[in-house]
Coordinates of C-alpha atoms in Angstrom, one line a residue:
Chain T
E1 CA 267.9 96.3 -74.5
V2 CA 270.1 98.9 -76.2
Q3 CA 273.8 98.3 -75.5
M4 CA 276.8 100.4 -76.4
V5 CA 280.1 98.9 -75.5
E6 CA 283.4 100.8 -76.0
S7 CA 286.8 99.1 -76.3
G8 CA 290.3 99.9 -77.4
G9 CA 291.2 102.4 -74.6
G10 CA 294.6 102.3 -72.9
L11 CA 297.9 104.1 -72.3
V12 CA 299.5 105.8 -75.3
Q13 CA 302.4 108.2 -75.8
P14 CA 301.8 111.8 -77.0
G15 CA 301.8 112.0 -80.8
R16 CA 300.7 108.4 -81.2
S17 CA 297.4 107.0 -82.4
L18 CA 294.6 104.9 -80.9
R19 CA 291.4 103.6 -82.3
L20 CA 288.3 103.1 -80.1
S21 CA 285.5 100.8 -81.1
C22 CA 281.8 100.9 -80.2
T23 CA 280.0 97.7 -80.5
T24 CA 276.2 98.0 -80.3
S25 CA 273.2 95.7 -80.0
G26 CA 269.5 95.8 -79.2
F27 CA 268.5 98.2 -82.0
T28 CA 268.8 98.7 -85.7
F29 CA 272.2 100.5 -85.8
G30 CA 271.8 101.8 -89.3
D31 CA 268.7 103.8 -88.3
Y32 CA 270.6 106.0 -85.8
A33 CA 273.4 108.5 -85.7
V34 CA 276.2 107.8 -83.2
S35 CA 278.3 110.3 -81.2
W36 CA 281.4 110.2 -79.1
F37 CA 281.8 112.2 -75.9
R38 CA 284.7 112.4 -73.4
Q39 CA 285.2 113.3 -69.8
A40 CA 288.6 114.3 -68.5
P41 CA 289.4 113.1 -65.0
G42 CA 287.3 115.1 -62.5
K43 CA 285.9 117.3 -65.3
G44 CA 282.6 117.7 -67.1
L45 CA 281.3 116.2 -70.4
E46 CA 282.6 117.3 -73.8
W47 CA 281.1 116.4 -77.1
V48 CA 283.8 115.1 -79.5
S49 CA 282.2 113.8 -82.7
F50 CA 279.1 112.6 -84.4
I51 CA 278.3 110.6 -87.5
R52 CA 274.9 110.6 -89.2
N53 CA 273.2 107.6 -90.5
K54 CA 273.0 106.8 -94.2
V55 CA 269.6 108.5 -94.7
Y56 CA 271.3 111.8 -93.7
G57 CA 274.4 111.1 -95.8
G58 CA 276.6 109.4 -93.2
T59 CA 278.5 112.6 -92.8
A60 CA 280.6 113.4 -89.7
E61 CA 281.1 116.5 -87.5
Y62 CA 283.8 117.2 -85.0
A63 CA 284.5 119.5 -82.1
A64 CA 287.1 122.2 -82.8
S65 CA 289.4 120.6 -80.2
V66 CA 289.8 117.4 -82.2
K67 CA 289.1 118.4 -85.8
G68 CA 291.8 117.3 -88.2
R69 CA 293.1 114.7 -85.6
F70 CA 290.1 112.4 -85.0
T71 CA 288.0 110.5 -87.5
I72 CA 284.7 108.9 -86.8
S73 CA 283.4 106.0 -88.9
R74 CA 280.8 103.3 -88.9
D75 CA 280.0 99.9 -90.4
D76 CA 276.2 99.4 -90.4
S77 CA 276.6 95.7 -91.4
K78 CA 278.5 95.1 -88.2
S79 CA 276.7 97.6 -86.0
I80 CA 280.0 99.1 -85.0
A81 CA 281.4 102.6 -84.9
W82 CA 285.0 103.7 -84.5
L83 CA 286.9 106.8 -83.3
Q84 CA 290.4 107.0 -84.8
M85 CA 292.5 109.3 -82.7
N86 CA 295.8 110.6 -84.2
S87 CA 298.4 113.0 -82.9
L88 CA 297.2 112.5 -79.4
K89 CA 297.9 115.1 -76.8
T90 CA 298.0 114.9 -73.0
E91 CA 294.8 116.9 -72.9
D92 CA 293.0 114.1 -74.8
T93 CA 293.3 112.0 -71.6
A94 CA 289.7 111.1 -70.7
V95 CA 287.0 108.5 -70.5
Y96 CA 285.4 108.3 -74.0
Y97 CA 281.8 107.4 -74.3
C98 CA 280.0 106.1 -77.3
V99 CA 276.4 107.3 -77.4
R100 CA 273.3 106.8 -79.5
Y101 CA 271.8 110.0 -80.9
V102 CA 268.1 110.5 -81.2
G103 CA 267.0 113.9 -82.7
Y104 CA 269.1 116.4 -80.8
Y105 CA 269.7 114.3 -77.6
F106 CA 271.6 111.3 -76.6
D107 CA 269.6 108.4 -75.1
S108 CA 272.0 105.5 -74.6
W109 CA 275.5 105.7 -73.3
G110 CA 278.2 103.1 -73.1
Q111 CA 280.2 102.5 -69.9
G112 CA 283.2 104.4 -71.3
A113 CA 286.8 103.6 -72.3
L114 CA 289.7 105.3 -70.6
V115 CA 292.3 106.8 -72.8
T116 CA 295.5 108.0 -71.1
V117 CA 298.0 110.0 -73.1
S118 CA 301.3 110.2 -71.3
S119 CA 305.0 109.6 -71.8
Chain R
Q1 CA 285.5 127.0 -68.8
S2 CA 282.2 125.4 -69.9
A3 CA 280.0 127.0 -72.4
L4 CA 276.9 126.7 -70.1
T5 CA 277.0 127.9 -66.5
Q6 CA 275.7 125.7 -63.7
P7 CA 276.1 126.1 -60.0
R8 CA 278.8 123.8 -58.7
S9 CA 276.6 122.3 -56.0
V10 CA 273.1 122.3 -54.5
S11 CA 271.8 120.3 -51.6
G12 CA 268.5 119.4 -49.9
S13 CA 267.0 117.1 -47.4
P14 CA 265.0 114.0 -48.4
G15 CA 261.6 115.0 -49.6
Q16 CA 262.6 118.6 -50.4
S17 CA 262.9 120.1 -53.9
V18 CA 266.1 121.5 -55.5
T19 CA 266.4 123.4 -58.7
I20 CA 269.5 123.6 -60.9
S21 CA 270.0 126.4 -63.3
C22 CA 271.9 126.3 -66.6
T23 CA 272.7 129.6 -68.2
G24 CA 273.8 130.0 -71.8
T25 CA 273.3 132.5 -74.6
S26 CA 271.0 133.2 -77.5
S27 CA 273.4 131.0 -79.6
D28 CA 272.6 127.9 -77.6
I29 CA 269.8 127.6 -75.0
G30 CA 268.0 130.8 -76.1
G31 CA 268.2 129.8 -79.8
Y32 CA 266.9 126.3 -79.8
N33 CA 264.5 124.1 -77.9
Y34 CA 267.0 121.3 -77.6
V35 CA 268.1 121.3 -74.0
S36 CA 268.8 118.0 -72.4
W37 CA 269.8 117.0 -68.9
Y38 CA 271.9 114.0 -67.8
R39 CA 272.5 112.5 -64.4
Q40 CA 275.8 110.8 -63.6
H41 CA 276.5 108.8 -60.5
P42 CA 280.2 108.5 -59.5
G43 CA 282.1 106.1 -61.8
K44 CA 279.1 105.5 -63.9
A45 CA 278.0 106.6 -67.4
P46 CA 275.6 109.6 -67.8
K47 CA 271.9 108.9 -68.1
L48 CA 269.4 111.0 -70.0
I49 CA 266.7 112.4 -67.8
I50 CA 265.2 115.3 -69.8
Y51 CA 265.2 116.0 -73.5
D52 CA 263.7 118.7 -75.7
V53 CA 263.7 121.1 -72.7
T54 CA 260.8 119.5 -70.8
K55 CA 260.3 115.9 -71.9
R56 CA 261.1 112.9 -69.7
P57 CA 262.2 109.5 -71.3
S58 CA 260.1 106.5 -70.2
G59 CA 261.2 105.2 -66.9
V60 CA 262.3 108.6 -65.5
P61 CA 260.1 109.6 -62.5
D62 CA 257.9 112.6 -62.7
R63 CA 259.8 114.0 -59.8
F64 CA 262.1 115.4 -62.5
S65 CA 260.8 118.4 -64.3
A66 CA 262.5 121.1 -66.4
S67 CA 261.8 124.4 -68.1
K68 CA 263.5 127.1 -70.1
S69 CA 263.2 130.9 -70.0
G70 CA 265.3 133.0 -72.4
N71 CA 268.9 131.8 -72.1
T72 CA 268.4 129.9 -68.9
A73 CA 267.2 126.3 -68.5
S74 CA 266.3 124.8 -65.2
L75 CA 265.9 121.3 -63.8
T76 CA 263.8 120.7 -60.7
I77 CA 264.0 117.5 -58.6
S78 CA 261.0 117.2 -56.3
G79 CA 260.7 114.8 -53.4
L80 CA 264.5 114.4 -53.2
Q81 CA 265.6 110.8 -52.6
P82 CA 269.0 109.5 -51.6
E83 CA 269.6 108.0 -55.1
D84 CA 269.3 111.5 -56.5
E85 CA 272.7 112.3 -55.1
A86 CA 274.8 112.6 -58.3
D87 CA 276.2 115.1 -60.8
Y88 CA 273.8 116.7 -63.2
Y89 CA 274.8 118.1 -66.6
C90 CA 272.8 120.4 -68.9
C91 CA 273.4 120.2 -72.7
S92 CA 272.2 122.4 -75.5
F93 CA 272.4 122.3 -79.2
A94 CA 274.4 125.3 -80.3
G95 CA 274.0 125.5 -84.1
F96 CA 275.7 123.7 -87.0
N97 CA 279.2 125.0 -86.3
T98 CA 279.5 124.2 -82.6
F99 CA 276.8 121.6 -82.3
W100 CA 276.6 120.7 -78.6
V101 CA 277.7 122.5 -75.5
F102 CA 277.6 121.4 -71.9
G103 CA 277.4 122.9 -68.5
G104 CA 280.2 122.2 -66.0
G105 CA 277.9 120.0 -63.9
T106 CA 276.1 120.4 -60.6
R107 CA 276.7 118.1 -57.7
V108 CA 273.4 117.4 -55.9
T109 CA 273.9 116.3 -52.3
V110 CA 271.1 114.8 -50.3
L111 CA 271.6 115.8 -46.7

């Protein structure tokens, strides 16, 4: 069974940093790209970032709203992905989901990690 | 303001059919056959129910069907069941600058 488990969420002050982890199991992590999404309280889904697997260069993409502040990375030997979030703003408050990417769609979602940015 | 436009809510009685529309532009829905739909129950993670406009992942009942015409995609739930009460989101690939855009979500209520 494919599992995606987020961790590292919490309360953080504006301007500070936080790193989310996505621990995976049940599939060959290195064969897949991984994406992060978020959902602000009571709002819809927003794509945040995406990292390709090694076959496709392991390169990353970002939504305009987080570009330059967030960094996605991965360690295929540990089947883990991370989202480093710097210069956090109150509008970054959301549940963050780690998701497996399969050819233009997202088939396995984690349960989410709540990030609250507040002073 | 979401990039794709969905009705905020639709409702139907058990056994009936409901259809959710998702309207975008030629830069997203109209430009690519990469529309996916996700169902989200309150407090839960989204679940993929349709991909590549019309395809259902294994395990998703054939009560769920979808289509696309021009810049609008549609999801139809036939034979509505109580467990179908949830939020439904459409998603489209939007090119290699924007990547993915979502609709604002549609709350389906089973009366």
